[in-house]
Coordinates of C-alpha atoms in Angstrom, one line a residue:
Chain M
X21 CA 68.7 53.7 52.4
X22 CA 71.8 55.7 52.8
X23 CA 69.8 59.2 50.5
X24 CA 67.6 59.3 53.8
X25 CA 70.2 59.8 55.5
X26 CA 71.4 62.4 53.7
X27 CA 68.3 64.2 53.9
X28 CA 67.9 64.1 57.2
X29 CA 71.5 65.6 58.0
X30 CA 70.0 68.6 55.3
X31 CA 67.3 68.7 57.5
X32 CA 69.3 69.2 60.7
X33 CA 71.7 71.4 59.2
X34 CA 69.0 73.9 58.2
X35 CA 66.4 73.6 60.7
X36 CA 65.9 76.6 62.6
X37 CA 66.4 78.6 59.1
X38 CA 62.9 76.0 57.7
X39 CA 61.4 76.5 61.1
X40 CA 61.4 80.2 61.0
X41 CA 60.2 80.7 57.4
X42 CA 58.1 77.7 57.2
X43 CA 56.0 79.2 59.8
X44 CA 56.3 82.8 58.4
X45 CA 55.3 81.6 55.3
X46 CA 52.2 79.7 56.2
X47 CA 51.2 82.4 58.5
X48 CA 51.6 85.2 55.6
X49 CA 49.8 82.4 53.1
X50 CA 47.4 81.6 55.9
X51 CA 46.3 84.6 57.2
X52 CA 47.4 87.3 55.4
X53 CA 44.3 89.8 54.5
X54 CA 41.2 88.3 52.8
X55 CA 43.0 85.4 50.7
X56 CA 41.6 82.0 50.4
X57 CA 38.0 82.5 49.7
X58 CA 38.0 81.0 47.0
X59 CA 39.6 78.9 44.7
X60 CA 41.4 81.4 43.0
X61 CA 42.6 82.7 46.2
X62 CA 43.4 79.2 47.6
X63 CA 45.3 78.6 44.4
X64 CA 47.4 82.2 45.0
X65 CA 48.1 81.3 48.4
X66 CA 49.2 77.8 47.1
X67 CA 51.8 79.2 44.5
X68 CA 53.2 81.9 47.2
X69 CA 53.3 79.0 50.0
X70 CA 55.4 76.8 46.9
X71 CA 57.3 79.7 45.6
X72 CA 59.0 80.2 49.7
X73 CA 59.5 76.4 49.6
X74 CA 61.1 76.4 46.4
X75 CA 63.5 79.7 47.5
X76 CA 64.1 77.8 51.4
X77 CA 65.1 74.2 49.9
X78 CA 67.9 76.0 48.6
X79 CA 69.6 77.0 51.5
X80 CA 71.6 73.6 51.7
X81 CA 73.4 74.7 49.0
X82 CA 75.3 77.3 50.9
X83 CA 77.4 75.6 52.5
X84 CA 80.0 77.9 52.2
X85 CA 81.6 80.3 49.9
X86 CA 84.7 81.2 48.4
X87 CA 87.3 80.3 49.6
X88 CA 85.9 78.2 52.4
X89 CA 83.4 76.6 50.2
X90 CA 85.8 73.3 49.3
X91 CA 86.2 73.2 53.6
X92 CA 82.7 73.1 54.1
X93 CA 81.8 71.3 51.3
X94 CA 84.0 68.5 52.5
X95 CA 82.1 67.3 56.2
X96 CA 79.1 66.3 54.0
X97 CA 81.8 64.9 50.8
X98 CA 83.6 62.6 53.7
X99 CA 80.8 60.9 54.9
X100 CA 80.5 57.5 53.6
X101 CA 78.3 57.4 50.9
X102 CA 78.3 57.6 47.1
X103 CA 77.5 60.5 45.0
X104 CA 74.2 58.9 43.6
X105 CA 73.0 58.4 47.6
X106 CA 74.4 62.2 48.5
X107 CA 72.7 64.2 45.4
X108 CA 69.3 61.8 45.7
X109 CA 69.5 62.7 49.3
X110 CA 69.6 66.1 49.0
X111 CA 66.9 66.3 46.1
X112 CA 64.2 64.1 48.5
X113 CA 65.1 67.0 50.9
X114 CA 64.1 69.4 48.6
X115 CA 61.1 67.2 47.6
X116 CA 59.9 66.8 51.1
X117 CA 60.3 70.4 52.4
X118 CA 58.2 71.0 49.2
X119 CA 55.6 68.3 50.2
X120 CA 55.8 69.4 54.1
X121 CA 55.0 73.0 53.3
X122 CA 51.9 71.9 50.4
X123 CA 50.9 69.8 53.0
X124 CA 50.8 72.0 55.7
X125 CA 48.8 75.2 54.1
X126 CA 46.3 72.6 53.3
X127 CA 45.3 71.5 56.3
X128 CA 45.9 74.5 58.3
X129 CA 43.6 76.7 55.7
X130 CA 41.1 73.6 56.0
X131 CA 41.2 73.5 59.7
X132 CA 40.9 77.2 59.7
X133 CA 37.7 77.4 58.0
X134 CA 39.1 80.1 55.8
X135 CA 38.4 78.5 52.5
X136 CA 35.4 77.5 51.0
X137 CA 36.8 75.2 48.8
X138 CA 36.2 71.7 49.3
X139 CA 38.7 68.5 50.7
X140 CA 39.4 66.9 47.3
X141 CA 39.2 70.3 45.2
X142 CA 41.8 71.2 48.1
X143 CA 43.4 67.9 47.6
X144 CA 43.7 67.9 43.5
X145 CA 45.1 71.5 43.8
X146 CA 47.7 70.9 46.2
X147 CA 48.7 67.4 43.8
X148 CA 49.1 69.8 40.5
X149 CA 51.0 72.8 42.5
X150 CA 53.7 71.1 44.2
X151 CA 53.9 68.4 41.5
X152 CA 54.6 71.4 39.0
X153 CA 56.8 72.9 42.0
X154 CA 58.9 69.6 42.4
X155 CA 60.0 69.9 39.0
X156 CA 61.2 73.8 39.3
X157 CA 63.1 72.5 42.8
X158 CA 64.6 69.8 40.7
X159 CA 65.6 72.1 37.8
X160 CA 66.8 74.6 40.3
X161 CA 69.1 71.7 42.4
X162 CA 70.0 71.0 39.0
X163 CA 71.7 74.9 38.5
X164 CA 73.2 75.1 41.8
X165 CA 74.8 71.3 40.8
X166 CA 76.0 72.8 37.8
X167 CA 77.4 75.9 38.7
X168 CA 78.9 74.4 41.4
X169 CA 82.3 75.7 43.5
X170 CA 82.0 77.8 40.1
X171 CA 80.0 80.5 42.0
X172 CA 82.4 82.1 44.7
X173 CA 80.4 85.3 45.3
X174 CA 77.8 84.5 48.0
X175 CA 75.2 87.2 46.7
X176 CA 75.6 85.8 43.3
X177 CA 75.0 82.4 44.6
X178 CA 71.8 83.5 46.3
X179 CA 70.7 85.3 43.4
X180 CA 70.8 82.0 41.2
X181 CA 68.9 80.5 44.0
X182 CA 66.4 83.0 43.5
X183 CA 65.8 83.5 40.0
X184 CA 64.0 80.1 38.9
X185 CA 61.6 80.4 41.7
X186 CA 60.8 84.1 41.4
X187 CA 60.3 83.9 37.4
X188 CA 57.8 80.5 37.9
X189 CA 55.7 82.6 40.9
X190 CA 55.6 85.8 39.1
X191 CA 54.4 84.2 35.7
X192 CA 52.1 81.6 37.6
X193 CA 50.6 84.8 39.0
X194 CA 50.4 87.0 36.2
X195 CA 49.1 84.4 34.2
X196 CA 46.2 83.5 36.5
X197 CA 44.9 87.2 36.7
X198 CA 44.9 87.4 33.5
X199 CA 43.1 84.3 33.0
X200 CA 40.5 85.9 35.6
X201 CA 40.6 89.1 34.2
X202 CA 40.1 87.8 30.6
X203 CA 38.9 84.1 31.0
X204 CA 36.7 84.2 27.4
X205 CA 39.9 84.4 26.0
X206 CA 41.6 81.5 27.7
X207 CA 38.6 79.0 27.4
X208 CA 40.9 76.1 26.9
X209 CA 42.5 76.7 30.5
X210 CA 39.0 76.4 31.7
X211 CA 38.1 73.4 29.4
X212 CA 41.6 71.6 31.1
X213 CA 40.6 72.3 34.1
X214 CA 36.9 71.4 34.1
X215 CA 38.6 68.1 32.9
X216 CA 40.7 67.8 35.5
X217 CA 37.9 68.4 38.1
X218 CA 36.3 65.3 36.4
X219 CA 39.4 63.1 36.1
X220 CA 41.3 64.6 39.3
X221 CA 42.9 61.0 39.9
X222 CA 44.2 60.7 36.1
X223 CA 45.1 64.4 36.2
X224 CA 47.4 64.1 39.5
X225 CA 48.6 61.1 38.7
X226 CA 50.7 62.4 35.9
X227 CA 51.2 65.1 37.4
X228 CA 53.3 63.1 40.0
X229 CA 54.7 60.6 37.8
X230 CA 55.8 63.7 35.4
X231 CA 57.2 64.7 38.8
X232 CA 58.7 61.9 39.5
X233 CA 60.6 60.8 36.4
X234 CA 62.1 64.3 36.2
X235 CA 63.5 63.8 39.8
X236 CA 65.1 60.8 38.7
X237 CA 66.5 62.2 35.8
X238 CA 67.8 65.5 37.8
X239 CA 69.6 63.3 40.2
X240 CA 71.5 61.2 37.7
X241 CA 72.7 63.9 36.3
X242 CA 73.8 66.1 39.0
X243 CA 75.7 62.5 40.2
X244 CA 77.2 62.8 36.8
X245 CA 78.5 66.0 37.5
X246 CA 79.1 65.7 41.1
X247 CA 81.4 62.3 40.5
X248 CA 83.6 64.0 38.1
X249 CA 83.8 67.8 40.3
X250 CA 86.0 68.3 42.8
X251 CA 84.2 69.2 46.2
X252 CA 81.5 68.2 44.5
Chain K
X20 CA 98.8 44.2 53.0
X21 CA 99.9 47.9 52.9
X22 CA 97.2 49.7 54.6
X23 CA 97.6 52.2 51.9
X24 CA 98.3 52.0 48.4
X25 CA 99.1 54.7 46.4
X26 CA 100.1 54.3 42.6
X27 CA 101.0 56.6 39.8
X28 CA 99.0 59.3 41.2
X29 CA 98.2 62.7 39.2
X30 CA 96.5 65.0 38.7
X31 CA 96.4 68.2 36.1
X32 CA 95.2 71.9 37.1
X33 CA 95.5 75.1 34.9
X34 CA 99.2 76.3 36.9
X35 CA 99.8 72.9 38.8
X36 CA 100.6 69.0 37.9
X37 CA 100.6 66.6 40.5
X38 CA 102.6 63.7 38.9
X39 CA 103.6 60.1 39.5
X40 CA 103.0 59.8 43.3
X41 CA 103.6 56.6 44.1
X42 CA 103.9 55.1 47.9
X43 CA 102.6 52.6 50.3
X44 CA 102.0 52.3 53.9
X45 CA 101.3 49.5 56.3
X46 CA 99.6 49.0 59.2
X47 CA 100.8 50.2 62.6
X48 CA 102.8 52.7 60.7
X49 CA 102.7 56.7 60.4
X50 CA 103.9 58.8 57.2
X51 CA 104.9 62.7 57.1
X52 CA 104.0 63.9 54.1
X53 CA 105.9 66.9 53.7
X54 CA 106.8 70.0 51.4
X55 CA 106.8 73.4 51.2
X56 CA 103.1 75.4 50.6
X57 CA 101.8 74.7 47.5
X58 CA 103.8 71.6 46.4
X59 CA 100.3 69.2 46.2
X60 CA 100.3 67.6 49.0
X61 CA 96.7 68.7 50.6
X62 CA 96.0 68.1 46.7
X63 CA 97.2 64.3 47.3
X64 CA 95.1 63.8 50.8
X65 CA 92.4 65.2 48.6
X66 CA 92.6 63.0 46.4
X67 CA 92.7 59.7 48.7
X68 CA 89.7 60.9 50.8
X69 CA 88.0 61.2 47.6
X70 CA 87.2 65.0 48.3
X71 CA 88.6 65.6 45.0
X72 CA 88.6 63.2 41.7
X73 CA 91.3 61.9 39.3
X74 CA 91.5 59.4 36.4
X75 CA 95.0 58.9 36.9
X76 CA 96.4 56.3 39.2
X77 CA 95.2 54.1 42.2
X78 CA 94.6 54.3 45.4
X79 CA 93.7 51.5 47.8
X80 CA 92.9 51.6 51.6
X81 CA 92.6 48.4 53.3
X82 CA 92.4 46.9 49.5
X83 CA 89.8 48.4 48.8
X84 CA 89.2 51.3 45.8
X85 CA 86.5 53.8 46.4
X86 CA 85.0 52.8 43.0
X87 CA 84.6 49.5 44.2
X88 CA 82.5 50.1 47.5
X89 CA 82.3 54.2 48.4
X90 CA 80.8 53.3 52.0
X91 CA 83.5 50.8 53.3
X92 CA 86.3 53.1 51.8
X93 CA 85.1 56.6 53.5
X94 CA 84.1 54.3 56.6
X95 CA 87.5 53.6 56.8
X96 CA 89.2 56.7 56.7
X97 CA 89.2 59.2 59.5
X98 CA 90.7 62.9 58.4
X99 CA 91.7 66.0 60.8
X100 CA 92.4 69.1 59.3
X101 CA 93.4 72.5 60.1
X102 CA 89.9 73.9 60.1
X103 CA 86.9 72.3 62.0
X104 CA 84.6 70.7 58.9
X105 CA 82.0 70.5 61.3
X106 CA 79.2 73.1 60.4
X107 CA 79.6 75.9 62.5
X108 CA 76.4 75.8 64.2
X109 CA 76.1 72.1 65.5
X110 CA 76.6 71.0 68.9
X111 CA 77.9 67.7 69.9
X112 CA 74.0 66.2 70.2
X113 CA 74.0 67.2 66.7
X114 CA 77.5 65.8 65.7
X115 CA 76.7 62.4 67.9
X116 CA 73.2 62.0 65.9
X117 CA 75.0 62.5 62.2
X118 CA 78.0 60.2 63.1
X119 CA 75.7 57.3 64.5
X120 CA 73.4 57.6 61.2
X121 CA 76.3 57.7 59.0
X122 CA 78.7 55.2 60.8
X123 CA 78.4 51.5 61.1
X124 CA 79.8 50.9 64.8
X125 CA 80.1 54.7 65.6
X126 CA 80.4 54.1 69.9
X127 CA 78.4 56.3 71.0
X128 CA 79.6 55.5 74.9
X129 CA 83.4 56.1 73.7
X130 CA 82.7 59.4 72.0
X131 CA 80.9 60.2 75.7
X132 CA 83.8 58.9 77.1
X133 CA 86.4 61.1 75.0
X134 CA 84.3 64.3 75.0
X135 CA 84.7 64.0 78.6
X136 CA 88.4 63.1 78.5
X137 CA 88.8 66.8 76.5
X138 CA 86.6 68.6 78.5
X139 CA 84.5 69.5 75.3
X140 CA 81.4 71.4 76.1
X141 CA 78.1 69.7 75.8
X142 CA 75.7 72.2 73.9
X143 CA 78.2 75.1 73.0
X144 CA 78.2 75.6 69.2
X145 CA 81.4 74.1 67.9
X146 CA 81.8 77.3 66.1
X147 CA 83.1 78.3 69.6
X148 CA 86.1 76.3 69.8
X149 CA 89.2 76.9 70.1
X150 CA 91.5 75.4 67.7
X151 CA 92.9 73.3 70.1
X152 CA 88.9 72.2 71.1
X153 CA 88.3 71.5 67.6
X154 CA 91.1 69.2 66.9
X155 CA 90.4 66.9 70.0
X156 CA 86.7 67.1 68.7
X157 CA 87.5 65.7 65.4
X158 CA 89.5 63.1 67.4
X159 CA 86.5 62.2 69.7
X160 CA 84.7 61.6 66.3
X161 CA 87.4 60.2 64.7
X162 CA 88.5 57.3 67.7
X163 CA 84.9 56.4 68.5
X164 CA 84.4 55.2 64.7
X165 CA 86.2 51.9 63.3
X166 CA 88.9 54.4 61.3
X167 CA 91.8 51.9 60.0
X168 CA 93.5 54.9 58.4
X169 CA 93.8 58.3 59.7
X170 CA 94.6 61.5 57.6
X171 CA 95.9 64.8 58.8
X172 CA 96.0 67.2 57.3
X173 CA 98.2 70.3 59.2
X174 CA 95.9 69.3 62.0
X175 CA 98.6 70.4 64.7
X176 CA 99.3 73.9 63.2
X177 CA 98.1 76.8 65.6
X178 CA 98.4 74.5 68.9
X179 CA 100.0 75.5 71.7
X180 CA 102.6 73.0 72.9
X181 CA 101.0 71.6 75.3
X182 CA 97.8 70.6 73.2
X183 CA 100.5 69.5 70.3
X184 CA 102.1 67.2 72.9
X185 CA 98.6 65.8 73.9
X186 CA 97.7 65.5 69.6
X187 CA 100.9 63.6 69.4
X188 CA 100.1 61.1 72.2
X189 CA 96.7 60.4 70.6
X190 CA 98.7 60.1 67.8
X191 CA 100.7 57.1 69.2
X192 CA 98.3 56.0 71.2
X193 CA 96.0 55.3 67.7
X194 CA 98.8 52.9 66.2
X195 CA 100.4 51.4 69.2
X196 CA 98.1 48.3 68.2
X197 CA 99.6 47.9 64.8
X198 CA 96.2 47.5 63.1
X199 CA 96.1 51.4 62.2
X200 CA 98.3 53.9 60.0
X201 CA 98.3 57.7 60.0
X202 CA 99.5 60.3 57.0
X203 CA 100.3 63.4 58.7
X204 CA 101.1 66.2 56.7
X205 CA 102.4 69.2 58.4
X206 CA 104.7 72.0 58.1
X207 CA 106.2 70.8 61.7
X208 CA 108.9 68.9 60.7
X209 CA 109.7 68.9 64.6
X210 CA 106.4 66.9 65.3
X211 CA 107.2 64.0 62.6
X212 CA 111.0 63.5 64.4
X213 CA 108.6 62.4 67.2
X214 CA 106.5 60.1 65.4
X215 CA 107.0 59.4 62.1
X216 CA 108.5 56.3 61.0
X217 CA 107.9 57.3 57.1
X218 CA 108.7 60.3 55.3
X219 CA 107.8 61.4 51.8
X220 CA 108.9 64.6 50.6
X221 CA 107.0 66.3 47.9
X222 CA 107.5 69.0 46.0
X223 CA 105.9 70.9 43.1
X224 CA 103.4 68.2 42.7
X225 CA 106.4 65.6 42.3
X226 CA 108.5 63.0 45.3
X227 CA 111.7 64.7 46.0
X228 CA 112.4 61.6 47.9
X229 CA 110.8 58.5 49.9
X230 CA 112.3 56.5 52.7
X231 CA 111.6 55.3 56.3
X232 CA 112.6 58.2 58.8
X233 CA 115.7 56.5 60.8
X234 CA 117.1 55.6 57.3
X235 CA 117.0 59.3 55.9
X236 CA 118.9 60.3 59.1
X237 CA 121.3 57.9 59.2
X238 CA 121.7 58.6 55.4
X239 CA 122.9 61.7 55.5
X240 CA 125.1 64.3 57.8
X241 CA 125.3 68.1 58.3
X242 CA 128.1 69.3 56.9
X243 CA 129.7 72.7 57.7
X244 CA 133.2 74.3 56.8
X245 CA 135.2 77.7 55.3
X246 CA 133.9 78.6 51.7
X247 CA 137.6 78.1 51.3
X248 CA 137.7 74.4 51.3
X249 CA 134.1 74.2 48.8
X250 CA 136.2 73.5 45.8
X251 CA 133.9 72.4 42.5
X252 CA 134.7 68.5 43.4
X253 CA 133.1 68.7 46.9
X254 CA 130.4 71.2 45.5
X255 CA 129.3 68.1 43.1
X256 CA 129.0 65.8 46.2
X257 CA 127.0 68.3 48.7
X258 CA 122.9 69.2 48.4
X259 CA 122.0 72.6 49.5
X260 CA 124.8 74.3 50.2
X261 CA 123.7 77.7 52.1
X262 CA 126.3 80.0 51.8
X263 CA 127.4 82.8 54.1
X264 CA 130.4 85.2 54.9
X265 CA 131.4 83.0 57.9
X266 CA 131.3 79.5 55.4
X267 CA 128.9 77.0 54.3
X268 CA 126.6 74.5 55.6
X269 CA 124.6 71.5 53.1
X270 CA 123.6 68.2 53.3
X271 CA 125.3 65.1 52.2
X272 CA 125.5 61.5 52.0
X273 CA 126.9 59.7 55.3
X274 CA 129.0 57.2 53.2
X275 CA 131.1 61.0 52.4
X276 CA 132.1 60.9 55.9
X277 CA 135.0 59.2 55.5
X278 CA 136.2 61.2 52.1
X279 CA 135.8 65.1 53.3
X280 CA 138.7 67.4 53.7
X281 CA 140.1 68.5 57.0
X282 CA 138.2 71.8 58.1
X283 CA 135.0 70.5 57.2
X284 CA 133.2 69.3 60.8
X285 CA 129.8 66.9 60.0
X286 CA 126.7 66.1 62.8
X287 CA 124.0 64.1 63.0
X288 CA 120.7 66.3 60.8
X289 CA 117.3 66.7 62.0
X290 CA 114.9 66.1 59.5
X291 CA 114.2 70.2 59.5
X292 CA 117.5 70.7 57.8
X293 CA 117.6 67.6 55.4
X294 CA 114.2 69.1 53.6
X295 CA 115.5 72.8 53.8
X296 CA 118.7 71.8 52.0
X297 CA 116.9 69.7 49.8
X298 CA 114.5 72.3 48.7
X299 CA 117.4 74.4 48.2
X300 CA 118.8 72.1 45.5
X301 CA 115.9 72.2 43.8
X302 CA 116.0 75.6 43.5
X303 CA 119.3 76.0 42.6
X304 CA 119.3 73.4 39.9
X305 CA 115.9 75.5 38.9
X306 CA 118.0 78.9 38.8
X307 CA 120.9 77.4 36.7
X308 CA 118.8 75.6 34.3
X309 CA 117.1 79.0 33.8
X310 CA 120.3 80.7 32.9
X311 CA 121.6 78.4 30.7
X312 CA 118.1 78.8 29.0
X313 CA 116.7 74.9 29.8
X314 CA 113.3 73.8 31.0
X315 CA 113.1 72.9 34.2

């Protein structure tokens, strides 16, 4: 398929930027003080590895700005492919740096011996997380496809890249200390996810296909957009 | 078949209308697509790589329309412009891995063969090139892929003459087998006397005019006299006239030969001074419509 392809040149293009914060990332996750205890801490760890993944899958879209932007822009527009096969390729990129860097803390914290969590309780959490972060990497490839050429300032363009994932990781944690800080008061929470440790299939399975059908939405519309926009 | 097809082609910005560009070209052939900066025609390449998007016209390469099969339409276009499109930070292991994925029949030998031919470096960034570098390395790409037509976009701007005359042989070199075309826009009109066989003049997102290269010179002569002898008749007649305290000089039709007034010496024009002169007439008719209070 041509969209593999495309996410593989998005992979070249940025690799030493992933390789350097992929591994900053996981080693700040990983090892960074007394985190990953427990589940709570596992989960923290998770969100922080997702919220860098979320912030690094971005990076494509700066390919250029101002006035060089439609110059840059073009190497990737003059390749042969259609718009549906360009914008799905760049959103499985997203998707699989996301998946890569889930992945990754998993087994390394696993491996590590620096949890105490189990396998599948490991497993379940890292389904939920980067399901739930999927959908803020499509919504964010979705801004950046929408604001398009329309953003000449290169700051302002990083800061767009920045906001979605900043707001999601700072409510995610807020909300969780809270929740452990007042967890009478959030009993539901704690009912959904005592059912979710019983039905951990059902529970990430629609978390992925949630996941899923919002990626295929996201792309068709950014193709939309993209087959209408100039150096788009 | 025309190679390319270009019909009723337009296109509306806020301050700019490309309109009604119309003009074919067939194989074995080359076009200069000329005008002055800002008259539409990177706007028109733009348009036929599919880089930018329009709903008004066609355009066809090799019969096909890009809405009808993206891959075979891109695959079949090669484009060279003034800037490398390359990103900055790729070296030719990256470029030769992205153009085998991406190209059906990419020879990966010939591109070997060509980078060697240049003298491009093997794991420099191509951020390093010179201009000159970077031109022959969108060539290597370019040559090693089953192109059919090949756009350029003011490719040879910034060369030196010698790497101009190398760009030009390539150039010829590309459509000596009369199964490829090339549109080459450039502000070297000099570079287009060499090559072209086509030229289509553009200006302010409109044709000026349209016609194969030897017929545009032999249509039309230099002419050059005393301001004395520009009476309002021969004024009507002439396109361009540049006037000065020593006398005049304009273009006009060859069949005038024949019919101008003793004084008044003609030559053969290059195709430099056929679009200055032209240009000028545009202006001029712009100016006078403006103070008689007309659009123009």
């Amino acid at each position: 398929m041509r969209a593999f392809k495309y996410m593989k040149l998005d992979f070249i293009k940025s690799k030493k930027w992933n390789l350097v914060c992929s591994v900053l990332a996981l080693g700040i996750g990983v090892f960074a003080g007394n985190a990953l205890s427990d589940a709570y801490s596992y989960l923290m760890g998770l969100i922080y590895i997702m919220f860098f993944a979320c912030v690094i899958s971005t990076a494509v879209f700066s390919e250029g700005t101002g006035k060089n932007m439609s110059v840059r822009s073009a190497f990737t527009l003059l390749l042969p492919g259609s718009a549906v096969q360009r914008v799905g390729g760049r959103f499985l990129y997203g998707i699989v740096e996301v998946w890569v860097l889930g992945i990754c803390y998993m087994i390394v914290t696993l491996v590590s011996g620096k949890t105490d969590i189990s396998g599948s309780q490991a497993l379940l959490m890292l389904l939920l997380v980067v399901s739930v972060t999927v959908v803020l990497t499509d919504a964010q490839y979705l801004i950046c496809y929408l604001t398009g050429s329309g953003v000449k300032s290169l700051y302002l363009l990083k800061l767009l890249r920045m906001i979605l994932p900043m707001s999601a990781y700072f409510a995610a944690t807020n909300i969780l200390s809270v929740i452990e800080e007042q967890g009478i008061q959030y009993a539901w929470i704690m009912d959904a996810v005592a059912w979710l440790g019983k039905h951990p299939s059902v529970g990430a399975a629609g978390a992925l296909l949630i996941a899923a059908v919002f990626t295929v939405l996201a792309v068709l519309i950014a193709s939309a957009v993209c087959s209408r926009r100039d150096y788009a | 078949m025309e190679l390319l097809e270009v019909k009723n082609l337009g296109k509306k910005y806020r301050d700019f209308r490309l309109e009604d560009i119309s003009f074919t070209l067939p194989k074995g052939y080359i076009m200069g697509y000329v005008g002055q900066n800002g008259s539409g025609k990177t706007t028109t390449l733009d348009l036929i790589t599919h880089v930018c998007k329009t709903k008004e016209g066609e355009i066809r390469v090799d019969g096909i329309r890009y809405e009808d099969d993206p891959v075979r339409y891109l695959e079949s276009i090669g484009y060279i412009g003034e800037e490398l499109l390359f990103p900055s930070d790729f070296t030719l292991k990256e470029i030769r891995a992205v153009m085998r994925s991406f190209y059906r029949g990419f020879d990966t030998a010939r591109f070997d063969g060509l980078v060697g031919r240049f003298g491009l470096p093997e794991k420099k960034k191509v951020s390093t090139f010179s201009q000159g570098m970077s031109v022959k390395l969108m060539f290597a790409t370019m040559l090693a892929r089953q192109t059919k037509l090949l756009i350029m976009d003011e490719a040879t701007n910034g060369l030196d003459p010698v790497a101009r005359q190398e760009v030009l042989g390539l150039l010829q070199e590309y459509v000596a087998d009369g199964e490829h075309s090339i549109l080459f826009s450039t502000h070297i009109l000099h570079d287009l006397e060499q090559i072209a066989d086509y030229i289509y003049f553009i200006d302010d997102g409109r044709m000026v005019m349209y016609d194969a290269k030897d017929e545009l010179l032999e249509g039309y002569l230099i002419v050059k006299g005393g301001l004395e002898l520009l009476d309002d008749t021969l004024r009507g007649q002439l396109i361009g006239i540049e006037e000065h305290a020593y006398g005049f000089e304009a273009v006009a039709p060859s069949d005038l030969a024949d019919m101008l007034p003793r004084g008044i010496v003609y030559e053969k024009p290059d195709i430099d001074r056929i679009v200055i002169h032209f240009i000028k007439n545009k202006n001029r008719i712009a100016v006078e419509k403006g103070a008689e209070g007309g659009r123009i």
